[in-house]
Each structure stands twice: as C-alpha cells, then as structure tokens.
CSV table of C-alpha atoms in Angstrom, one decimal:
chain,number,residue,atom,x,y,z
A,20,UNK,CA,14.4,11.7,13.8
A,21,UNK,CA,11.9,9.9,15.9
A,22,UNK,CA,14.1,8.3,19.4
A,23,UNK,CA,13.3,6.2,22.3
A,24,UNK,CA,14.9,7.5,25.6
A,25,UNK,CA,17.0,5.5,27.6
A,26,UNK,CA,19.5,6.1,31.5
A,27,UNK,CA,22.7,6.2,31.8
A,28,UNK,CA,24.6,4.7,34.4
A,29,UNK,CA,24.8,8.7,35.5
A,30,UNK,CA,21.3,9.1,35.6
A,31,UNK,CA,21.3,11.2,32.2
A,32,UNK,CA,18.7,10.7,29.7
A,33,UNK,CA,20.2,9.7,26.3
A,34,UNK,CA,18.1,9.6,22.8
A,35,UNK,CA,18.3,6.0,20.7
A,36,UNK,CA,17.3,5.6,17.3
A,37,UNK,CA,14.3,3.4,17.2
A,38,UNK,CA,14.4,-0.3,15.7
A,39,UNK,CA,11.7,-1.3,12.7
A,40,UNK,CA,11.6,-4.6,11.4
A,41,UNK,CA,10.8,-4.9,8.1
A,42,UNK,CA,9.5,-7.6,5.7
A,43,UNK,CA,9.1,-7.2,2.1
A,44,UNK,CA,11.6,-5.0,1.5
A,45,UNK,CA,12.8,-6.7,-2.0
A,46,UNK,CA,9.6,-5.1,-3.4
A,47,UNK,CA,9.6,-1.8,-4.6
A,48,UNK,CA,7.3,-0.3,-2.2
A,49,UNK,CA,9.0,-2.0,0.9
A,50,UNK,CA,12.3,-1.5,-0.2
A,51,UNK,CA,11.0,2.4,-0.6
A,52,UNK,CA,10.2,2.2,3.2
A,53,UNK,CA,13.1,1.2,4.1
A,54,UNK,CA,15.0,3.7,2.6
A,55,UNK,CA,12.6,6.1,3.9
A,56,UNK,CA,13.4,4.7,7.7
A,57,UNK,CA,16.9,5.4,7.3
A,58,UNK,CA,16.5,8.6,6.2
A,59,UNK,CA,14.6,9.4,9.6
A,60,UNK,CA,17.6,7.6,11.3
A,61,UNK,CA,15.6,4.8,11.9
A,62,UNK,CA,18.0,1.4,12.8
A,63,UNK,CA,16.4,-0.9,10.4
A,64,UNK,CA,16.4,-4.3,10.4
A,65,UNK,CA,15.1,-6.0,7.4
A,66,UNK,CA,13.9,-9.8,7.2
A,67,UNK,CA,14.6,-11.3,4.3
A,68,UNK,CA,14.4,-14.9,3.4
A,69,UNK,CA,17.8,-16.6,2.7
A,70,UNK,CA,17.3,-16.7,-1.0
A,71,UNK,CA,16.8,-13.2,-1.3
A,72,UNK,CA,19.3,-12.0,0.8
A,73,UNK,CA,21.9,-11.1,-2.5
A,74,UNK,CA,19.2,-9.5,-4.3
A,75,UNK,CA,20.2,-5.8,-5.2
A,76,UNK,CA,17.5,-3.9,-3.0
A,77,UNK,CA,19.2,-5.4,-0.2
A,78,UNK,CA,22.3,-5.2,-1.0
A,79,UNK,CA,21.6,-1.3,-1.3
A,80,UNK,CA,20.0,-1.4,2.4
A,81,UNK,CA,23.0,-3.4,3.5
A,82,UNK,CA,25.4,-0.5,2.3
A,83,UNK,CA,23.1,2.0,3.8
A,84,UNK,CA,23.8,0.2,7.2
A,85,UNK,CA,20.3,-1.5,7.8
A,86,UNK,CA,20.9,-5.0,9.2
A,87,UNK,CA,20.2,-8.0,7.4
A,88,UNK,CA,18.5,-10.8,9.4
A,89,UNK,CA,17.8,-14.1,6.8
A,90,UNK,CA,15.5,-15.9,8.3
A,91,UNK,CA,12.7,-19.0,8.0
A,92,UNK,CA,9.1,-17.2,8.4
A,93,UNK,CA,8.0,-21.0,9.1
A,94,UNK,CA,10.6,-20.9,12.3
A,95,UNK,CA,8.4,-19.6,14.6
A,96,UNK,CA,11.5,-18.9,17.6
A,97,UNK,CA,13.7,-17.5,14.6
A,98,UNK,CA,11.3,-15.1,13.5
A,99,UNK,CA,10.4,-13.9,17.6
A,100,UNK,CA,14.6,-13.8,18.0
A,101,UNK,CA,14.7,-11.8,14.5
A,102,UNK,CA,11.8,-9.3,16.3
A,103,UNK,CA,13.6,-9.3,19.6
A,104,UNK,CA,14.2,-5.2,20.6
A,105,UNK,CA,12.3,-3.8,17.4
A,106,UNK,CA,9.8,-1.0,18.2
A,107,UNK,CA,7.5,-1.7,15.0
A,108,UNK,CA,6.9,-4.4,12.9
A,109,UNK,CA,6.2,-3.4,9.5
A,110,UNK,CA,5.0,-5.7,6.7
A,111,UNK,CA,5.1,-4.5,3.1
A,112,UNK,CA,4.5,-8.8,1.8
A,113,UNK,CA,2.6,-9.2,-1.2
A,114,UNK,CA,0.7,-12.0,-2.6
A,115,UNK,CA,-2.0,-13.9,-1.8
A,116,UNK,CA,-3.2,-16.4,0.9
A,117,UNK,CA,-0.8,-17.9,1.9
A,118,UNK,CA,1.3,-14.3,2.0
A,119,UNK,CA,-1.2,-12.1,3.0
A,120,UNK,CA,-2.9,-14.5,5.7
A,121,UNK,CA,-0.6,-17.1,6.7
A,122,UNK,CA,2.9,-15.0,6.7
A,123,UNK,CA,1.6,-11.8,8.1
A,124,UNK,CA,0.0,-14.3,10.7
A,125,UNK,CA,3.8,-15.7,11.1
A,126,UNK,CA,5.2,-12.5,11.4
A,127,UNK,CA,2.2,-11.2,13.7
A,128,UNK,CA,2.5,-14.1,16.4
A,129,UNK,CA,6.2,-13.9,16.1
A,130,UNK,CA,6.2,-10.1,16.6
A,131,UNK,CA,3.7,-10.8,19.8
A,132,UNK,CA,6.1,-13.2,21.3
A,133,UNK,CA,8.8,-11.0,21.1
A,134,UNK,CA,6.7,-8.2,22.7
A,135,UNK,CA,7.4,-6.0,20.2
A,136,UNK,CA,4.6,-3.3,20.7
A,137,UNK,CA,3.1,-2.0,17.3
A,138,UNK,CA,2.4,-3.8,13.8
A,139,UNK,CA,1.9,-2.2,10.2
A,140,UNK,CA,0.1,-4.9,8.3
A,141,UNK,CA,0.6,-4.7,4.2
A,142,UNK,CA,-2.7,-3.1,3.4
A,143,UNK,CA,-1.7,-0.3,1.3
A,144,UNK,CA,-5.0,0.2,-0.9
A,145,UNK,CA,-8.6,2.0,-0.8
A,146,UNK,CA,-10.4,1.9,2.4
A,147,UNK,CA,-11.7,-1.8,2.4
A,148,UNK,CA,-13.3,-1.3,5.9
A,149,UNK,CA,-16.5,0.3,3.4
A,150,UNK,CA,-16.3,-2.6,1.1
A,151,UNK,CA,-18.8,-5.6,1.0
A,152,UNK,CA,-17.1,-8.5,1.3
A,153,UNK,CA,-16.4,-10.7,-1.8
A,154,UNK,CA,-16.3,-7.3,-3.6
A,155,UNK,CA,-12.7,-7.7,-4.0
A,156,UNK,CA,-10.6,-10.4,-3.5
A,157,UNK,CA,-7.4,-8.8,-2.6
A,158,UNK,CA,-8.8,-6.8,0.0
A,159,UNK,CA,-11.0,-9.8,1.6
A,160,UNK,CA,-7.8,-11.3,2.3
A,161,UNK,CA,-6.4,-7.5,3.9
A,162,UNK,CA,-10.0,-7.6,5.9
A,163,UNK,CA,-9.5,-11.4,7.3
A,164,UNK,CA,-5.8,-10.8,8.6
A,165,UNK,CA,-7.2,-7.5,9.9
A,166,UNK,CA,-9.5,-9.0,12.0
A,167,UNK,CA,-6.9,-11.6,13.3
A,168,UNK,CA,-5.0,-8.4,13.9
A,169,UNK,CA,-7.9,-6.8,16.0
A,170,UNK,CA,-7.4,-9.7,18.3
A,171,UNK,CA,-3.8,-9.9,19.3
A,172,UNK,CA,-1.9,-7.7,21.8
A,173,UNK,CA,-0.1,-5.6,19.6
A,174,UNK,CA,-1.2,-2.0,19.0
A,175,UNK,CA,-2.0,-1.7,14.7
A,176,UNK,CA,-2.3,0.7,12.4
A,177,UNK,CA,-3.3,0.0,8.4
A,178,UNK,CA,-1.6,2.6,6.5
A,179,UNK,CA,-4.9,3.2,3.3
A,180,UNK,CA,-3.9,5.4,-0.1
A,181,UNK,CA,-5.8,4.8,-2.7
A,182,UNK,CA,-4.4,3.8,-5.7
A,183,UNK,CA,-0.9,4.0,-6.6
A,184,UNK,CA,-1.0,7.0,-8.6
A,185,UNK,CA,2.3,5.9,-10.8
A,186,UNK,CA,0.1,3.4,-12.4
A,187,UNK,CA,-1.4,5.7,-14.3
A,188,UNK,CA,1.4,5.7,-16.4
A,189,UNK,CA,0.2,2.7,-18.3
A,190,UNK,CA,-0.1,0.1,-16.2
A,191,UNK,CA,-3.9,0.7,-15.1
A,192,UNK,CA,-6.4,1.4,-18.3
A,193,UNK,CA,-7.8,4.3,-17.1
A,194,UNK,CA,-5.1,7.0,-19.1
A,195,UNK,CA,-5.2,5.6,-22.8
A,196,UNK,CA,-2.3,7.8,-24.2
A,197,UNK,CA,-2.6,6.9,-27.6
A,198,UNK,CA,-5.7,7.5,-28.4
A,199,UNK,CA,-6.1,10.4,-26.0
A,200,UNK,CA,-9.0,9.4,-23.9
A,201,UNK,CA,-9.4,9.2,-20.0
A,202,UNK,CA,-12.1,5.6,-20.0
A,203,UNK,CA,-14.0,5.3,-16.7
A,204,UNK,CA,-17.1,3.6,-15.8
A,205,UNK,CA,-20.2,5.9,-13.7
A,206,UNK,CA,-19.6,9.2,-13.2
A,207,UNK,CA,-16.9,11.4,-14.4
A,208,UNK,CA,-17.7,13.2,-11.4
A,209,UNK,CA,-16.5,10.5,-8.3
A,210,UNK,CA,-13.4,11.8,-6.8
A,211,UNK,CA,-10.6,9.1,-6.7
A,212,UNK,CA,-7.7,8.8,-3.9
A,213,UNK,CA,-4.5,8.3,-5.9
A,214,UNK,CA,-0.9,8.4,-4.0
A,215,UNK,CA,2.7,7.5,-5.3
A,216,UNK,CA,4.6,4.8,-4.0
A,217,UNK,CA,7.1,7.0,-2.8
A,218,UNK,CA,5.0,9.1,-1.0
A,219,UNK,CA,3.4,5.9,0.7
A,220,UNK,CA,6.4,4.7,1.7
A,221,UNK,CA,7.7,7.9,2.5
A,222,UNK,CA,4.2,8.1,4.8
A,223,UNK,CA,4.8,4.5,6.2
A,224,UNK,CA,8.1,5.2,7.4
A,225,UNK,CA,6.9,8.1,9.4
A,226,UNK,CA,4.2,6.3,11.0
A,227,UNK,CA,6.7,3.7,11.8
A,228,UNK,CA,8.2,5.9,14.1
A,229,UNK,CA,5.3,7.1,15.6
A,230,UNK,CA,3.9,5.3,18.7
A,231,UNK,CA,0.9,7.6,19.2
A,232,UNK,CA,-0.5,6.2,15.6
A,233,UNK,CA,-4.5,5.0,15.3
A,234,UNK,CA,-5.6,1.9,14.2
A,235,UNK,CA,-6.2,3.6,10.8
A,236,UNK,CA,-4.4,6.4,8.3
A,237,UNK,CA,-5.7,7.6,5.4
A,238,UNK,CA,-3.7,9.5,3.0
A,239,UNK,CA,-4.2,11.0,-0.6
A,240,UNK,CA,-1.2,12.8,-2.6
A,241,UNK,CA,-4.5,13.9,-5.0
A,242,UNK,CA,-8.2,13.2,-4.8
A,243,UNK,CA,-8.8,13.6,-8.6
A,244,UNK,CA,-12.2,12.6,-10.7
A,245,UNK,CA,-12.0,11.5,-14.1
A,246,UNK,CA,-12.5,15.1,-15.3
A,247,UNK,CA,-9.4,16.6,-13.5
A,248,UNK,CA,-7.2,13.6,-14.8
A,249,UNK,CA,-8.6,14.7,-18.3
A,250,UNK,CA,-7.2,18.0,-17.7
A,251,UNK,CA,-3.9,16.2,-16.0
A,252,UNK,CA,-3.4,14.7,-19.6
A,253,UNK,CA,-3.6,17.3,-21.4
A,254,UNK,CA,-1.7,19.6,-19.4
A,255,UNK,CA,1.2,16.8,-19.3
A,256,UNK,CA,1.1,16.1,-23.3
A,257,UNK,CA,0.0,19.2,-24.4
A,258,UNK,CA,-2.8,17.6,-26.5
A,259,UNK,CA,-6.0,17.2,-26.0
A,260,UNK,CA,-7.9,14.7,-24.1
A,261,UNK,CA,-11.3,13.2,-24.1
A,262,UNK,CA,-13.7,10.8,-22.4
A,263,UNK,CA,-14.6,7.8,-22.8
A,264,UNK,CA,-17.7,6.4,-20.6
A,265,UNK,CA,-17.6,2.7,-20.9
A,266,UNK,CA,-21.3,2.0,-19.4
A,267,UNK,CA,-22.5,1.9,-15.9
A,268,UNK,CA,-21.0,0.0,-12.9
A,269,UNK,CA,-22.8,-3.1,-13.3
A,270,UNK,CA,-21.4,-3.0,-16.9
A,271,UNK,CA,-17.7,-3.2,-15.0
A,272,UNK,CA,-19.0,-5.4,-12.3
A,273,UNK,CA,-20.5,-8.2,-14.8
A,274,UNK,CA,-16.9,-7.6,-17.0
A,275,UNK,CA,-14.4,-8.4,-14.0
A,276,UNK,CA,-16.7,-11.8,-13.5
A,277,UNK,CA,-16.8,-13.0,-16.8
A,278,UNK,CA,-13.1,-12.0,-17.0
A,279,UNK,CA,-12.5,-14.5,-13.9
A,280,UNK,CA,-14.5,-17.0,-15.1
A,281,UNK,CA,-12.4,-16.7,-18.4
A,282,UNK,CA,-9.1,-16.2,-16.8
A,283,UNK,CA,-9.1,-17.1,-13.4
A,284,UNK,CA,-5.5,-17.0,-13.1
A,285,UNK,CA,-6.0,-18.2,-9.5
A,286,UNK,CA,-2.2,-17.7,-8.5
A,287,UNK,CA,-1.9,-14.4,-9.7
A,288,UNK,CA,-1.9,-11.4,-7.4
A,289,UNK,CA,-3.0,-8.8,-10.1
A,290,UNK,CA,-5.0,-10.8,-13.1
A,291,UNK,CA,-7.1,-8.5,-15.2
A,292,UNK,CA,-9.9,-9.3,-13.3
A,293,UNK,CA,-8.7,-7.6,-10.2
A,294,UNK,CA,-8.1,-4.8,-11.9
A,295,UNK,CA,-11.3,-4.6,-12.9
A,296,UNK,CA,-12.6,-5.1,-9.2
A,297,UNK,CA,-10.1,-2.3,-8.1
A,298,UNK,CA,-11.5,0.0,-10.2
A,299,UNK,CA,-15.5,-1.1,-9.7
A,300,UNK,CA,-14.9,-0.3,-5.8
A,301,UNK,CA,-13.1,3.0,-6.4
A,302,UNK,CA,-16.1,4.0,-9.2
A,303,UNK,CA,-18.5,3.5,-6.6
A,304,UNK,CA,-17.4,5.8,-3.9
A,305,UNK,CA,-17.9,3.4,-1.3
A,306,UNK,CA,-14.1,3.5,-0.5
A,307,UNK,CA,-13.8,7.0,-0.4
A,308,UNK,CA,-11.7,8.4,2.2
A,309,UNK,CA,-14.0,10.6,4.3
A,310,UNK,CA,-10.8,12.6,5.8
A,311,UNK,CA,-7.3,12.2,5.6
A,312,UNK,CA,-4.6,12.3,7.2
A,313,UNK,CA,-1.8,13.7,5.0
A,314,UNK,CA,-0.8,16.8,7.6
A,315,UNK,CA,-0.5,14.3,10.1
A,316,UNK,CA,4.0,14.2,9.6
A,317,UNK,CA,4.2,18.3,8.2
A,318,UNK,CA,7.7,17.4,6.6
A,319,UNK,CA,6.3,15.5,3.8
A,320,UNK,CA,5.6,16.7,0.5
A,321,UNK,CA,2.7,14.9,-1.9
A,322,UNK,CA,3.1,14.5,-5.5
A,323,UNK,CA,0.2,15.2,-8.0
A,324,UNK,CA,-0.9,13.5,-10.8
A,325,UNK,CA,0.6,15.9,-13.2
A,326,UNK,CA,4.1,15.3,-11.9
A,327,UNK,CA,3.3,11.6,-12.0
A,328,UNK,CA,2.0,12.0,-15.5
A,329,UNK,CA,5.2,14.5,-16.7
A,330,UNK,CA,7.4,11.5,-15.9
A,331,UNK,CA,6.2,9.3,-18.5
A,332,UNK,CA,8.2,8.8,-21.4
C-alpha cells in the first residue's frame, strides 16, 4: 500500500492512504484501474458525469467504497473542488478531439488549479513519441495534449503498452481462427508489444501511487512476432497454424487510406481504418519499445498471449 505521511497533534508520524482521482472509469480499462487502486488501498475518487453516475461499473466502485464525485467537466471550479486533496490525477477518457484534447485539457487545468501534483494522461498505446505525425490519427491527438502536458506545472507520466493483447481474441484481424492463419503485413520477424487490459490497469494503478514516476513507462506482458503468435495458436487450439503475408507495408499503408477515404467514419474512435494505421506503425518497428519497464512494481504478474488466447471460446 503506497501512503503519504502526516503529524499528529503528538508529534507522531501516521501513514494515510493516498487520494487518485479518476476519470473514465465507466470504461473497461478505467473502471479496471480503479479496482486495481483499491486493491493497493488507494482512497479513490472517481469523476463521473451525472448521467453516468447509476451505471453498474460505478455502482460496483461505490460498493467497494471509492467516492463518487458527479460532476460538469465544462465547470471549471467544480472540477478544481472535485481535485481538491488528490495526490494523482489519472485519466483513462476515450474518444476523440474533443475527449482526448479538450477534456483532458479540462481535467489538466482543473487538476493545476487544485495543486494536485502528478497527472496520468489516457495514452495507453505503442510508443507514439517514434511516430511521424499524421501516421496515426489516434495518437496525433495523444502527441498534441502531450505537449500541452509538457507545459503545465504538474509532474506527468504516459503509461505506453502496446497493443491490448485481449484483442487478439477476434477483435483485431491479425489471429484468423477459422481459417487457421496468423495475416501480418512485412516481416514475420518484427517483434510486437502486446499487454492485457488488466495488466495495464493493474500497472496504472501502481504508478498512480508512485510519486518518484518518469515522464514515460513502457511495459510489455509479451513482445511476440508474428511467428511466435503462430506457435501461440497452435499451442492454444491444438491445430495447426499458418501464415499469411498480405504484401508489404506500403500495401497496408495505401489500404488504411483508401479505407478512410471510403469510410471515413469521422466520429468514430476505432473505424477500420485505424485499425489499419495501428497495425502499419506496429509492422514498422518504429514504435518499438527499446526497454521496458515491467520490473519496475515486482508484485505484478504479466499475462502471455497463450493465456490470452486459451480464454477464447
């Protein structure tokens, strides 16, 4: 459990829990965090906004005795009041602009006002800082609030891991379970950074308690190339898996634009299209994490892709 130390009116130095403030935590990675705080006997209090406030992931926060604070990100002297105390500000938002941008912005200036003296920005991805911009349109918005970020009085830290590893399940076509082939685009060769949402969350939470964090952490449950997650497969289903090279990287670059052009699907956080980005910057290497950081809180354990895999049904 990770305390601040306060006096007694004796003169005797007591241990407190520390306070995080959390927003996002209706999602499933944020609401992870916060479970994840108050299993380190964090005090949490999560911001909500009052129309989620009855939604079941808090409602099972509430009942784990995390505090509930509704309140109007556009308020600016709400949202300081809401920060007043807290130790870290943690953001786990998704969405776009205006969530990415313009509410983290909200929450950052609030969190400044209040004095509260350390920020987790929702970044959560491959390391962007290597990336070109206009490579990827997710993480050019994770770059612009970054540098806002970089210019306040608050002490950051991005928490970077890869890509989700449950999405290999189905959800990312990179594992095509039925007809047994692992597709990929370059080398089979590139190793990938792949980490569960629990384990991020898990991660998160640690760092959240951690004042002697750096501006960046880089963590990878598994660094696998498209050869090992072959093997993955096939160890998981007991059958046999292939390859399937779909063509170079400018073959997946020139795809993802003529899939926006096609589908721009301009309010959507995860079109096809940025998939397809996603996957072009992990293919290339460029995002790569040169070292990590996974030792960094020995307590936690990282889950591989073949226990990721064995859960799917």
């Amino acid at each position: 459990m990770s305390t601040a130390a306060s006096t007694t009116s004796a003169g005797h130095s007591v241990a407190e829990p520390l306070t995080i403030a959390l927003a996002g935590a209706t999602g499933d990675l944020g609401h992870r965090i916060g479970l994840a705080l108050l299993d380190r006997g964090a005090r949490l209090r999560a911001l909500v906004r009052p129309a989620s406030a009855a939604k079941p992931e808090i409602t099972a926060l509430r009942e784990r005795g995390a505090a509930i604070v509704e309140v109007d990100f556009n308020n600016a002297a709400a949202l300081a009041r809401a920060f007043a105390g807290a130790d870290c500000v943690v953001s786990a938002l998704s969405g776009l602009r205006d969530v990415i941008v313009d509410a983290q912005t909200q929450l950052l200036n609030a969190a400044v006002a209040a004095g509260v003296p350390r920020f987790i920005p929702s970044d959560y991805s491959i390391d962007y800082t290597k990336l070109p911009e206009g490579s990827n349109r997710n993480l050019d918005l994770r770059r612009e609030f970054g540098r806002r970020l970089d210019q306040a009085s608050i002490q950051a830290t991005s928490v970077l891991n890869g890509m989700f590893t449950d999405l290999l399940t189905g959800q990312a076509p990179v594992i095509l379970f039925k007809i047994k082939r692992v597709l990929y685009w370059g080398s089979a060769d590139q190793p990938l950074d792949f980490t569960t949402i629990a384990d991020t969350a898990a991660f998160t939470a640690a760092a959240a308690l951690d004042p002697t964090t750096p501006r960046y952490l880089r963590v990878a449950g598994e660094v696998a190339t498209v050869r090992d997650l072959q093997a993955a497969a096939a160890a998981t289903t007991g059958q046999r898996f292939g390859r399937l090279r779909a063509g170079g990287l400018w073959l997946l670059k020139l795809m993802s634009r003529i899939a926006r052009r096609l589908a721009p699907a301009p309010k959507e956080v995860f079109p096809p299209w940025q998939g397809m980005q996603y996957l072009h910057n992990m293919f290339t290497g460029l995002p790569k994490f040169s070292s990590l950081d996974n030792d960094r809180y020995p307590d936690l354990k990282w889950t591989t892709v073949r226990e990721v895999l064995a859960t799917r049904k």
